[in-house]
PDB file of C-alpha atoms in Angstrom:
ATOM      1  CA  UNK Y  14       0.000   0.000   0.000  1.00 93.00           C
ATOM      2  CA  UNK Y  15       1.171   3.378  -1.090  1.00 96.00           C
ATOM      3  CA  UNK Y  16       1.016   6.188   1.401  1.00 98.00           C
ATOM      4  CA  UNK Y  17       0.931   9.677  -0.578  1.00 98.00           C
ATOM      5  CA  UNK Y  18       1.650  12.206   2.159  1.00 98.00           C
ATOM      6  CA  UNK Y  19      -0.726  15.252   2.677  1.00 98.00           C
ATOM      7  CA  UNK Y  20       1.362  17.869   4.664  1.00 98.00           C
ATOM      8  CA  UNK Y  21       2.647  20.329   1.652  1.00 98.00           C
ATOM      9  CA  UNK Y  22      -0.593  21.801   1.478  1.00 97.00           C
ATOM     10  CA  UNK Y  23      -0.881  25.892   0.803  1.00 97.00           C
ATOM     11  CA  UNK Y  24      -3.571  25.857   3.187  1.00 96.00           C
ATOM     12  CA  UNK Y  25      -0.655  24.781   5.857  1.00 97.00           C
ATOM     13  CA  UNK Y  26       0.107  28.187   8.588  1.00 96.00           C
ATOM     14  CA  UNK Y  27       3.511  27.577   7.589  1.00 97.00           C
ATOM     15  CA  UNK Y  28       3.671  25.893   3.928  1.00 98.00           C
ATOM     16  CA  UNK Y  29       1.208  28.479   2.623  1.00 97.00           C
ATOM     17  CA  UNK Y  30       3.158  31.756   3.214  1.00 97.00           C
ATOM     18  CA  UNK Y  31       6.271  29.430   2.201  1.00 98.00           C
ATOM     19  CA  UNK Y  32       4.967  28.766  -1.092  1.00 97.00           C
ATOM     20  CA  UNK Y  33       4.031  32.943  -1.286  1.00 95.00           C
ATOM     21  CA  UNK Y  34       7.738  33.830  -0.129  1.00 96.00           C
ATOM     22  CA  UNK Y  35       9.270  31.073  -2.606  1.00 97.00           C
ATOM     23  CA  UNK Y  36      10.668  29.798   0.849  1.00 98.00           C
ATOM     24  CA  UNK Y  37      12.170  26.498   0.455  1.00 98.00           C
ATOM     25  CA  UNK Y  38      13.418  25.548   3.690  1.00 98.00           C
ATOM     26  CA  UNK Y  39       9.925  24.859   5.348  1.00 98.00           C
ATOM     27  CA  UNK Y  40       8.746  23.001   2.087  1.00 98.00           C
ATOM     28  CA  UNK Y  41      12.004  20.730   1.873  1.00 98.00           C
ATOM     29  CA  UNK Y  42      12.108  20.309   5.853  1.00 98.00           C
ATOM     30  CA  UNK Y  43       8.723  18.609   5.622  1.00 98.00           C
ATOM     31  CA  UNK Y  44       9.421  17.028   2.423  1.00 98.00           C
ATOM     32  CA  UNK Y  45      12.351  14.863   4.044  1.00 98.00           C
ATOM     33  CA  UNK Y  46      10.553  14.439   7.079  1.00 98.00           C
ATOM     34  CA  UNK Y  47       7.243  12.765   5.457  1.00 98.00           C
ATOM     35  CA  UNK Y  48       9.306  10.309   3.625  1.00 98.00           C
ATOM     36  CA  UNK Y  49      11.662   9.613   6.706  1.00 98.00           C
ATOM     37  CA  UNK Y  50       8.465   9.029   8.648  1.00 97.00           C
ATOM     38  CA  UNK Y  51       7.472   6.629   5.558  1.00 97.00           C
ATOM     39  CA  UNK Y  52       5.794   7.968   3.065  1.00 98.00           C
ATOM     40  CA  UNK Y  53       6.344   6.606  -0.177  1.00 97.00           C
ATOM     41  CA  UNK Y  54       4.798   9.408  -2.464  1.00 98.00           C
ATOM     42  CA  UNK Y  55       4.183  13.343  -1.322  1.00 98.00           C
ATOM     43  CA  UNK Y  56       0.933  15.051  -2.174  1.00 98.00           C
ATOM     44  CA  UNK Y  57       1.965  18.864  -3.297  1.00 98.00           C
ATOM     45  CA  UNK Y  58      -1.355  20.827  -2.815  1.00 98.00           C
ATOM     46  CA  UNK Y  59      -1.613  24.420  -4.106  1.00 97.00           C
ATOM     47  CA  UNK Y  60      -5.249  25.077  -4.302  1.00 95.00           C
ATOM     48  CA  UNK Y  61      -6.634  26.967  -7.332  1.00 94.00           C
ATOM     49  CA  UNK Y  62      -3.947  29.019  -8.020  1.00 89.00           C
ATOM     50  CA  UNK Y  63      -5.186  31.664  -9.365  1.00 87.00           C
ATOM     51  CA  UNK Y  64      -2.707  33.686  -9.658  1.00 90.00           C
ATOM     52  CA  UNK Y  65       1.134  32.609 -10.749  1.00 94.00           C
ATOM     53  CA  UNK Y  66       0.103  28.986 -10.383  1.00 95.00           C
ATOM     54  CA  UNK Y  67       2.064  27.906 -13.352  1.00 97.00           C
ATOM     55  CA  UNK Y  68       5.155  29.707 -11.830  1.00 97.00           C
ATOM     56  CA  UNK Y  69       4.141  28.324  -8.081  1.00 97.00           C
ATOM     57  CA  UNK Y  70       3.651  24.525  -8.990  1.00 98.00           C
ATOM     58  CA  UNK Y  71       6.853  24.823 -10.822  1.00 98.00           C
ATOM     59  CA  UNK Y  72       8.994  26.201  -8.336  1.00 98.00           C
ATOM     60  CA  UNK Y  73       7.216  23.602  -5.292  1.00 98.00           C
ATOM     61  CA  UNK Y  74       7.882  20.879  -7.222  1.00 98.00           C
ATOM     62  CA  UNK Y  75      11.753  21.660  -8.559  1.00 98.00           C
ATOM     63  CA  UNK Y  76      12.162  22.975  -4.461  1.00 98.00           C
ATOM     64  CA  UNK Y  77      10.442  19.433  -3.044  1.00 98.00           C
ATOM     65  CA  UNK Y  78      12.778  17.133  -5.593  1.00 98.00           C
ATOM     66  CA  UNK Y  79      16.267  19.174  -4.200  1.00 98.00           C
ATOM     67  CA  UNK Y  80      15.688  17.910  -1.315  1.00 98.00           C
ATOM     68  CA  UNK Y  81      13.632  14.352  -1.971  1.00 98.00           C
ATOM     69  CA  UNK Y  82      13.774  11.545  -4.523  1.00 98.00           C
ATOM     70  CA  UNK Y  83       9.951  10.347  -4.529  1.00 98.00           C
ATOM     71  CA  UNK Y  84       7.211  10.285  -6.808  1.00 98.00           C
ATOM     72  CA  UNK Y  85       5.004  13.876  -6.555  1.00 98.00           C
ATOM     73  CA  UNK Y  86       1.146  14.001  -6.839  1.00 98.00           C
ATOM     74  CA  UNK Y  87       0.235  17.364  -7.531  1.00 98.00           C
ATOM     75  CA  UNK Y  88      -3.227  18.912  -6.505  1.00 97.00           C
ATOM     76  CA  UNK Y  89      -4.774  21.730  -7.988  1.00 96.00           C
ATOM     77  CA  UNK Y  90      -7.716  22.954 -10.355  1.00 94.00           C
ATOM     78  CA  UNK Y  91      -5.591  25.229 -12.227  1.00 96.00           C
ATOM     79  CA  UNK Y  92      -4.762  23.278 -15.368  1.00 96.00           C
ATOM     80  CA  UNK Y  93      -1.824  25.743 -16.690  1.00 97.00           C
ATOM     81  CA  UNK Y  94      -0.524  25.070 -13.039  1.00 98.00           C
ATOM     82  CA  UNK Y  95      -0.638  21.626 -13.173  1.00 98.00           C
ATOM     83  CA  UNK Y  96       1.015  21.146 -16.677  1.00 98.00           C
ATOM     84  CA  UNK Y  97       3.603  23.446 -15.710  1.00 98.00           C
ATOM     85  CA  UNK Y  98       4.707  20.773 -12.592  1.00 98.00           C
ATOM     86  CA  UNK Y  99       3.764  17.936 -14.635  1.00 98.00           C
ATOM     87  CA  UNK Y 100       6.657  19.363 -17.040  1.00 98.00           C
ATOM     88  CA  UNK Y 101       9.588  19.466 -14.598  1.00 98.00           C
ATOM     89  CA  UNK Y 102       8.901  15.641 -12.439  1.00 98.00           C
ATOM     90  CA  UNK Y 103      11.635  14.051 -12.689  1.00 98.00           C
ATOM     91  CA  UNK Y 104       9.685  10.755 -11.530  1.00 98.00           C
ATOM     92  CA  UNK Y 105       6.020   9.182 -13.455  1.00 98.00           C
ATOM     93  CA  UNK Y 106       3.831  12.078 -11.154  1.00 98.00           C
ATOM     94  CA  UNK Y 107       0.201  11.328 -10.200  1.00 98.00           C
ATOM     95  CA  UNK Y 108      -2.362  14.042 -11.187  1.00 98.00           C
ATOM     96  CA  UNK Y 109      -4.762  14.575  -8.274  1.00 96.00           C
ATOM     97  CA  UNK Y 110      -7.074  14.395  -9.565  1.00 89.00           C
ATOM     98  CA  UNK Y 111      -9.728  14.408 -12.753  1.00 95.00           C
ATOM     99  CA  UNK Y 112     -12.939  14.693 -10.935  1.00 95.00           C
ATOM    100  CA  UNK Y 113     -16.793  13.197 -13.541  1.00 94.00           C
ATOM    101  CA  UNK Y 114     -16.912  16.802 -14.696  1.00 95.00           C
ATOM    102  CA  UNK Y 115     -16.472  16.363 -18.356  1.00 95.00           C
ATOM    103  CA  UNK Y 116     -14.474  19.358 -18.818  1.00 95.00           C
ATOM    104  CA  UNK Y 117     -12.203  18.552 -16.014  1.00 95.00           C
ATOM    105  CA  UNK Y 118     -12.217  15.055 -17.170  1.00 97.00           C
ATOM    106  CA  UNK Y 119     -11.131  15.805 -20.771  1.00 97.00           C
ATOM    107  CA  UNK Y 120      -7.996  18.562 -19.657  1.00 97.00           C
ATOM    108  CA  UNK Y 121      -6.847  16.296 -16.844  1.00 97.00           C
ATOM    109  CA  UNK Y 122      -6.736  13.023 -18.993  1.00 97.00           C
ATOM    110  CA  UNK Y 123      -5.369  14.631 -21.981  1.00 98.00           C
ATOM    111  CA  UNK Y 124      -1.883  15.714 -19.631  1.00 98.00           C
ATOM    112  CA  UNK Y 125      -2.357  12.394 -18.312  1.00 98.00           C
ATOM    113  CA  UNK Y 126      -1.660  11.230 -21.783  1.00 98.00           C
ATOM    114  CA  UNK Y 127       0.898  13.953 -22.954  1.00 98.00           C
ATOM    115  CA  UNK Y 128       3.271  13.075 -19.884  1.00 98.00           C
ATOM    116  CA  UNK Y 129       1.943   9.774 -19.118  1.00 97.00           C
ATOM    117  CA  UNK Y 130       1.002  10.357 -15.738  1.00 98.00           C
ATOM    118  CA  UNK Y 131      -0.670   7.923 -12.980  1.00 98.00           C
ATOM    119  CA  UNK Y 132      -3.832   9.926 -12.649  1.00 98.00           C
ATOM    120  CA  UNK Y 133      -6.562   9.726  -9.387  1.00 98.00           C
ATOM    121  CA  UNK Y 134     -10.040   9.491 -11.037  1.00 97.00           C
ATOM    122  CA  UNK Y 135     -12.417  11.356  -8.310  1.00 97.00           C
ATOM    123  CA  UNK Y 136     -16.122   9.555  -8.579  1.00 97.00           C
ATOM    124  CA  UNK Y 137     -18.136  12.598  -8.243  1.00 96.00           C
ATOM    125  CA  UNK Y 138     -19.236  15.166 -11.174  1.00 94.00           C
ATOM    126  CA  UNK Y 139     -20.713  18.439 -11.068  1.00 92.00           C
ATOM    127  CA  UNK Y 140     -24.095  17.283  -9.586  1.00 91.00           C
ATOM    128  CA  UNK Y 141     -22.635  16.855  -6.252  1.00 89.00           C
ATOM    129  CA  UNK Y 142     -21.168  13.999  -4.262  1.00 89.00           C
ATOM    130  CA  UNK Y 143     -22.608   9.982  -5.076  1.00 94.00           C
ATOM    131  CA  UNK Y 144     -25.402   8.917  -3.077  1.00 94.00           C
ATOM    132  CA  UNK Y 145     -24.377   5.437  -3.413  1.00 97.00           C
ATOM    133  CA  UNK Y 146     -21.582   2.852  -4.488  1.00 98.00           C
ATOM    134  CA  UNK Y 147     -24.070   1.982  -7.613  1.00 97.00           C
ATOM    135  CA  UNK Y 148     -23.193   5.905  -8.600  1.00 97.00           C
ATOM    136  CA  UNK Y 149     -19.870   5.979  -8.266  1.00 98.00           C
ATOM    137  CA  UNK Y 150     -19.631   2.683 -10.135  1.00 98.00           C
ATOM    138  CA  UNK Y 151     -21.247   4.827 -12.980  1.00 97.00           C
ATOM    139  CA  UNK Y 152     -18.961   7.675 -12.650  1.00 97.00           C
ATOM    140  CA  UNK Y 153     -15.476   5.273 -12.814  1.00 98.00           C
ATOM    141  CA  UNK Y 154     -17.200   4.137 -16.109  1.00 97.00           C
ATOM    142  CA  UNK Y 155     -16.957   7.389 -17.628  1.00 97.00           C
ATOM    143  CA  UNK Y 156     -13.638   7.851 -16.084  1.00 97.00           C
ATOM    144  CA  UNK Y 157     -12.023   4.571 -17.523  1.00 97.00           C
ATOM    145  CA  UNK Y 158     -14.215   5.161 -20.949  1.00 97.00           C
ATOM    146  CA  UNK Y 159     -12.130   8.864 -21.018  1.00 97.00           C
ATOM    147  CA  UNK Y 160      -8.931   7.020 -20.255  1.00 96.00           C
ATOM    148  CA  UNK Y 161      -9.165   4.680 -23.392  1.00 96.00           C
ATOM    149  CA  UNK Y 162     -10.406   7.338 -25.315  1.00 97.00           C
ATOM    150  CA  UNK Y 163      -7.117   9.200 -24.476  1.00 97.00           C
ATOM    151  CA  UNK Y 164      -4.610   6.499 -24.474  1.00 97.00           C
ATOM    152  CA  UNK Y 165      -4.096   6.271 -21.391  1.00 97.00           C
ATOM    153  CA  UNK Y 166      -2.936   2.803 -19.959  1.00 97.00           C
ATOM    154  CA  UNK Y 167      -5.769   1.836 -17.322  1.00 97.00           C
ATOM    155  CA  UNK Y 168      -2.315   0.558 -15.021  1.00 97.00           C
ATOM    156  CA  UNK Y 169      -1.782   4.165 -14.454  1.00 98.00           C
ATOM    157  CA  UNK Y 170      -5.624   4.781 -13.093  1.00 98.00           C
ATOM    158  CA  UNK Y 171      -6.099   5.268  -8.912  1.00 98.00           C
ATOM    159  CA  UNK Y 172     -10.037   5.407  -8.330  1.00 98.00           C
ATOM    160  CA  UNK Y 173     -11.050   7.350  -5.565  1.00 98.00           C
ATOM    161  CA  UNK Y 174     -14.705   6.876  -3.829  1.00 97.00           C
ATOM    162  CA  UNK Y 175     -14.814  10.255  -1.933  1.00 96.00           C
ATOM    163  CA  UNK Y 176     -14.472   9.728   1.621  1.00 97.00           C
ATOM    164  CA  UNK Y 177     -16.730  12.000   3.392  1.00 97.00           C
ATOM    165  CA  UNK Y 178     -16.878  12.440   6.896  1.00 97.00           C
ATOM    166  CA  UNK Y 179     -18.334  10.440   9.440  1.00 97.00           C
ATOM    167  CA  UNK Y 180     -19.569  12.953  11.550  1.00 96.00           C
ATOM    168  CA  UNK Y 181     -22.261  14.372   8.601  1.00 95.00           C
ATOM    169  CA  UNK Y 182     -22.774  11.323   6.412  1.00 95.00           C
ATOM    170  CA  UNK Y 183     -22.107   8.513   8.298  1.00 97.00           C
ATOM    171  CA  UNK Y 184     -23.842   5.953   6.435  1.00 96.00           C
ATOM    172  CA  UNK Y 185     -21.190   7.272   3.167  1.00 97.00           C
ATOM    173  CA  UNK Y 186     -18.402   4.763   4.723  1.00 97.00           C
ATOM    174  CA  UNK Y 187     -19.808   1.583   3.860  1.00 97.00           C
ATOM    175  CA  UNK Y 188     -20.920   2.837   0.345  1.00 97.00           C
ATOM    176  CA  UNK Y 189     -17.197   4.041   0.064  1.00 98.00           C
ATOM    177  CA  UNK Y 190     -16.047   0.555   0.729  1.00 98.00           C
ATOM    178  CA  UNK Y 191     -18.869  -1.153  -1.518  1.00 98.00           C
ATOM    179  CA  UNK Y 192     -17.681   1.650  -4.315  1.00 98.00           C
ATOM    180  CA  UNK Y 193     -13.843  -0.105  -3.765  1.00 98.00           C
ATOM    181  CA  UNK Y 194     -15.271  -3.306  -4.065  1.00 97.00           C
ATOM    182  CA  UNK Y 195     -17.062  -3.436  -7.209  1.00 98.00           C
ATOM    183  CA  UNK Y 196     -14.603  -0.683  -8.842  1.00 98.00           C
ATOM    184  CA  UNK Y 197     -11.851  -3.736  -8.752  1.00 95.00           C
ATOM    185  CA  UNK Y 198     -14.102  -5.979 -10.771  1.00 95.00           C
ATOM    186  CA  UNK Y 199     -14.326  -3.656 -13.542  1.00 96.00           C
ATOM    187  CA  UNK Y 200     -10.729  -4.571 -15.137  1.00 95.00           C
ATOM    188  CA  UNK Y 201      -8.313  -7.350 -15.099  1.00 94.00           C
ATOM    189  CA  UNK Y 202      -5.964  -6.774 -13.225  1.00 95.00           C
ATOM    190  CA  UNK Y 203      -8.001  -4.461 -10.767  1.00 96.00           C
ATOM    191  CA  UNK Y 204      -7.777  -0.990 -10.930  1.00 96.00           C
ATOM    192  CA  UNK Y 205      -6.144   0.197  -8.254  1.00 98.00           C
ATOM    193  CA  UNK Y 206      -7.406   2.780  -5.711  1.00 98.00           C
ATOM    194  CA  UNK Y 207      -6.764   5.453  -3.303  1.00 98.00           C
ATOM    195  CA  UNK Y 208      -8.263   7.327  -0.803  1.00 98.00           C
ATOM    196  CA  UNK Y 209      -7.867  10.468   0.861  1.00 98.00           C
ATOM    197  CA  UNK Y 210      -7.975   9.181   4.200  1.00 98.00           C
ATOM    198  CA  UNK Y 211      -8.190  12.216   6.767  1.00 96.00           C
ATOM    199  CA  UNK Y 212     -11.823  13.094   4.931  1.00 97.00           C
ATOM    200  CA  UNK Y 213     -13.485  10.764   7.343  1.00 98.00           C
ATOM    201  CA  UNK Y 214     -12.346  12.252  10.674  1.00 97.00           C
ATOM    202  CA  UNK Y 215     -12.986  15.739   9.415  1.00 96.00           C
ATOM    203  CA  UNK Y 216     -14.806  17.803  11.995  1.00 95.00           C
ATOM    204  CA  UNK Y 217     -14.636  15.062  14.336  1.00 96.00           C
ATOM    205  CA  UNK Y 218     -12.675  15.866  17.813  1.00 96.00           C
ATOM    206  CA  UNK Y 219      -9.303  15.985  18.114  1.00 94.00           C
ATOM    207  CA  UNK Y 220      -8.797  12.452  20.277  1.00 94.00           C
ATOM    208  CA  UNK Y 221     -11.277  10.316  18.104  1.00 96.00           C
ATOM    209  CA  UNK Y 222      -9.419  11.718  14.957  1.00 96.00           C
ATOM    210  CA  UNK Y 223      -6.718   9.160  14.877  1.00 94.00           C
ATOM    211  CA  UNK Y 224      -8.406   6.343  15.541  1.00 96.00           C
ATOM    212  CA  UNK Y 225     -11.038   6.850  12.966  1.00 97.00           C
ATOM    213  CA  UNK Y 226      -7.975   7.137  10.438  1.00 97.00           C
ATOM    214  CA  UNK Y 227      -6.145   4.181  11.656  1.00 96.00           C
ATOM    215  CA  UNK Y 228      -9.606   1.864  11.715  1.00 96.00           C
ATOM    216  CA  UNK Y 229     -10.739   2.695   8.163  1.00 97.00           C
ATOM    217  CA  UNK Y 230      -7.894   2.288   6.898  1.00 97.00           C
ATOM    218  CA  UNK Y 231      -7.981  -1.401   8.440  1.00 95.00           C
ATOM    219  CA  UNK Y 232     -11.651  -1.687   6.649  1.00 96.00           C
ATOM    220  CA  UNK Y 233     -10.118  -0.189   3.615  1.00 97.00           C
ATOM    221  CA  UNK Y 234      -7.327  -2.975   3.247  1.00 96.00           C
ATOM    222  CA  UNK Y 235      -9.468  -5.704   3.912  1.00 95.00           C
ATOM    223  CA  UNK Y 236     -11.025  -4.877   0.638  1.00 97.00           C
ATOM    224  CA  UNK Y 237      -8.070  -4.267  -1.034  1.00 96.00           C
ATOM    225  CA  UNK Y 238      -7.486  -0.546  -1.141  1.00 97.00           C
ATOM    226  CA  UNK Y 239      -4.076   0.248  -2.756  1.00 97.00           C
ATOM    227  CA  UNK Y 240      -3.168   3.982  -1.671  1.00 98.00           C
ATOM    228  CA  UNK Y 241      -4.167   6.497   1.158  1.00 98.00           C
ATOM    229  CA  UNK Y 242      -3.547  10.487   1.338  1.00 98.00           C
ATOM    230  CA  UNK Y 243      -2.705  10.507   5.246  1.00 98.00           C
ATOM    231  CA  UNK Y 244      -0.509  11.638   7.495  1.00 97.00           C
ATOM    232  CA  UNK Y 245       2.546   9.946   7.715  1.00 98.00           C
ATOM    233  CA  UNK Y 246       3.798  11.508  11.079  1.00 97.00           C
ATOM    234  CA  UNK Y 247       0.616   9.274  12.746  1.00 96.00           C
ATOM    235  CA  UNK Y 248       3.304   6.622  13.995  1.00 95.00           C
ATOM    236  CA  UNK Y 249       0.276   3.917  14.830  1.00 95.00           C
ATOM    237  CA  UNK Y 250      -0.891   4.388  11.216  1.00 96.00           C
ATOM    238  CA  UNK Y 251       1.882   4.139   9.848  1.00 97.00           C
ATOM    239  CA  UNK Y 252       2.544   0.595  12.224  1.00 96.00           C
ATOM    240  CA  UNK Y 253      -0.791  -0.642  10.913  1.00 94.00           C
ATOM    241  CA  UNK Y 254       0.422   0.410   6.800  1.00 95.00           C
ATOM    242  CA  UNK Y 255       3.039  -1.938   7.755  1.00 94.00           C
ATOM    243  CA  UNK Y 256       1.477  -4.480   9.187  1.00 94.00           C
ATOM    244  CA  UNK Y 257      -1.254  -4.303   6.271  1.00 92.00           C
ATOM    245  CA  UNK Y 258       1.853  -4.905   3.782  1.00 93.00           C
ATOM    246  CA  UNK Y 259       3.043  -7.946   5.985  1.00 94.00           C
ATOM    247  CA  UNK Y 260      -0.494  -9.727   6.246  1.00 93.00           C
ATOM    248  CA  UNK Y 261      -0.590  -9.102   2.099  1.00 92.00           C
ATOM    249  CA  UNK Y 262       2.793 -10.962   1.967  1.00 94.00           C
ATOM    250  CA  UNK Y 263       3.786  -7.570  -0.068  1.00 92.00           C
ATOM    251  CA  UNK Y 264       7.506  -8.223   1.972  1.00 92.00           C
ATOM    252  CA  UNK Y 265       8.631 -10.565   4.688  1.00 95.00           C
ATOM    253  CA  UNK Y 266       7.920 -10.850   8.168  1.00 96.00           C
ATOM    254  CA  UNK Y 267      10.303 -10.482  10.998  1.00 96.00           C
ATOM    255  CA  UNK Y 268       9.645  -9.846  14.265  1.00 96.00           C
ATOM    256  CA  UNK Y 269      11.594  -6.404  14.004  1.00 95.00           C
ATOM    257  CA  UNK Y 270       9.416  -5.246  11.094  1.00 95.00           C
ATOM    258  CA  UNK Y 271       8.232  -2.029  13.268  1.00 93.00           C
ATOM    259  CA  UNK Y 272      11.511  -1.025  14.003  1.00 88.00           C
TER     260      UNK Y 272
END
């Protein structure tokens, strides 16, 4: 199981004015941090970028791989800002993500294609968030139909369910792990999936928020997720990733394998 770590995020107290400063030490700090903590892949988050996102995602991503050699998954619904760190990876980079919306959709999986990125297909469009696993089914349809239509190889697809909190839609958990469920029987071999794990403790207190993460991720295994945005400084979660990638026989056991 890939874990994609969440903490460059511009809406980060100290990451955000980073990114406005062109600051690197904060940014690289935390880079080399995540994947000392274990995190295989970092999540760089900008937001819209409205303004000099081209020149932002650029300068994130060349500051991030300085001080890091991991894969990058960049995040933002500025398109010129996304090609413009898709350009200067130096690793395959994961494009987080091309949401149903068909014009979303069609730009996102058309730099997939130009620069043969993984890409994270969100399962919601611009109705508004899946009532059910049935609907998000439908919506990974579309996503995989705009893949082949782009030349994209389905290896390089992540479906995501939409995690949505617990505290306002609990009943959405289940359906999220139904959604994972029948999205692996649409291809052979199973398209892989990832979730963006902190969703479902969102708004939830501060004490119960870890143990929400570490238990649906559990859930999430058991059905054979493939990925999770979390936070890799969450030492138990990161125990359980690793006991999750024992119990799969993904590498051998030892008794030292938390060390």
């Amino acid at each position: 199981m890939l874990i994609i770590g969440e903490k460059i995020n511009v809406m980060s107290m100290t990451i955000g004015p980073a990114m406005k400063n062109r600051d690197p030490k904060p940014i690289q700090d935390l880079a080399v941090a995540q994947v000392e903590a274990g995190a295989n892949v970092l999540d760089i988050n900008i937001g819209p970028a409205r303004k000099n996102g081209a020149e932002i995602m650029e300068w994130v991503v060349k500051t991030v791989q300085d001080a890091v050699d991991v894969m990058l998954c960049l995040d933002t619904t500025n398109a010129e800002a996304m090609e413009a760190g898709l350009k200067v990876c130096k690793k395959q980079p994961i494009i987080n993500s091309a949401s149903g919306e068909p014009n979303r959709l069609e730009t996102m999986m058309s730099l997939a294609a130009k620069y043969e990125a993984n890409v994270i297909g969100l399962t919601m469009t611009e109705t508004g968030i899946p009532r059910d696993a049935n609907e998000r089914l439908a919506i990974a349809v579309d996503i995989m139909t705009k893949m082949a239509e782009k030349g994209v190889p389905m290896e390089n697809l992540y479906l995501d369910p939409l995690i949505l909190p617990v505290a306002v839609a609990q009943e959405q958990a289940q359906e999220a792990i139904e959604a994972i469920k029948m999205f692996r029987q649409l291809n052979d071999p199973p398209i892989k999936t990832v979730v963006g794990l902190s969703n479902i403790s969102n708004g939830a207190p501060a004490e119960t928020k870890p143990l929400l993460d570490r238990t649906y991720l559990t859930m999430l295994a058991t059905v054979g997720l493939d990925a999770a945005i979390a936070d890799p400084f969450d030492k138990e979660l990161m125990d359980a990733v690793k006991t999750v990638r024992i119990l799969r026989n993904e590498v051998l056991y030892c008794h030292s394998y938390l060390d």
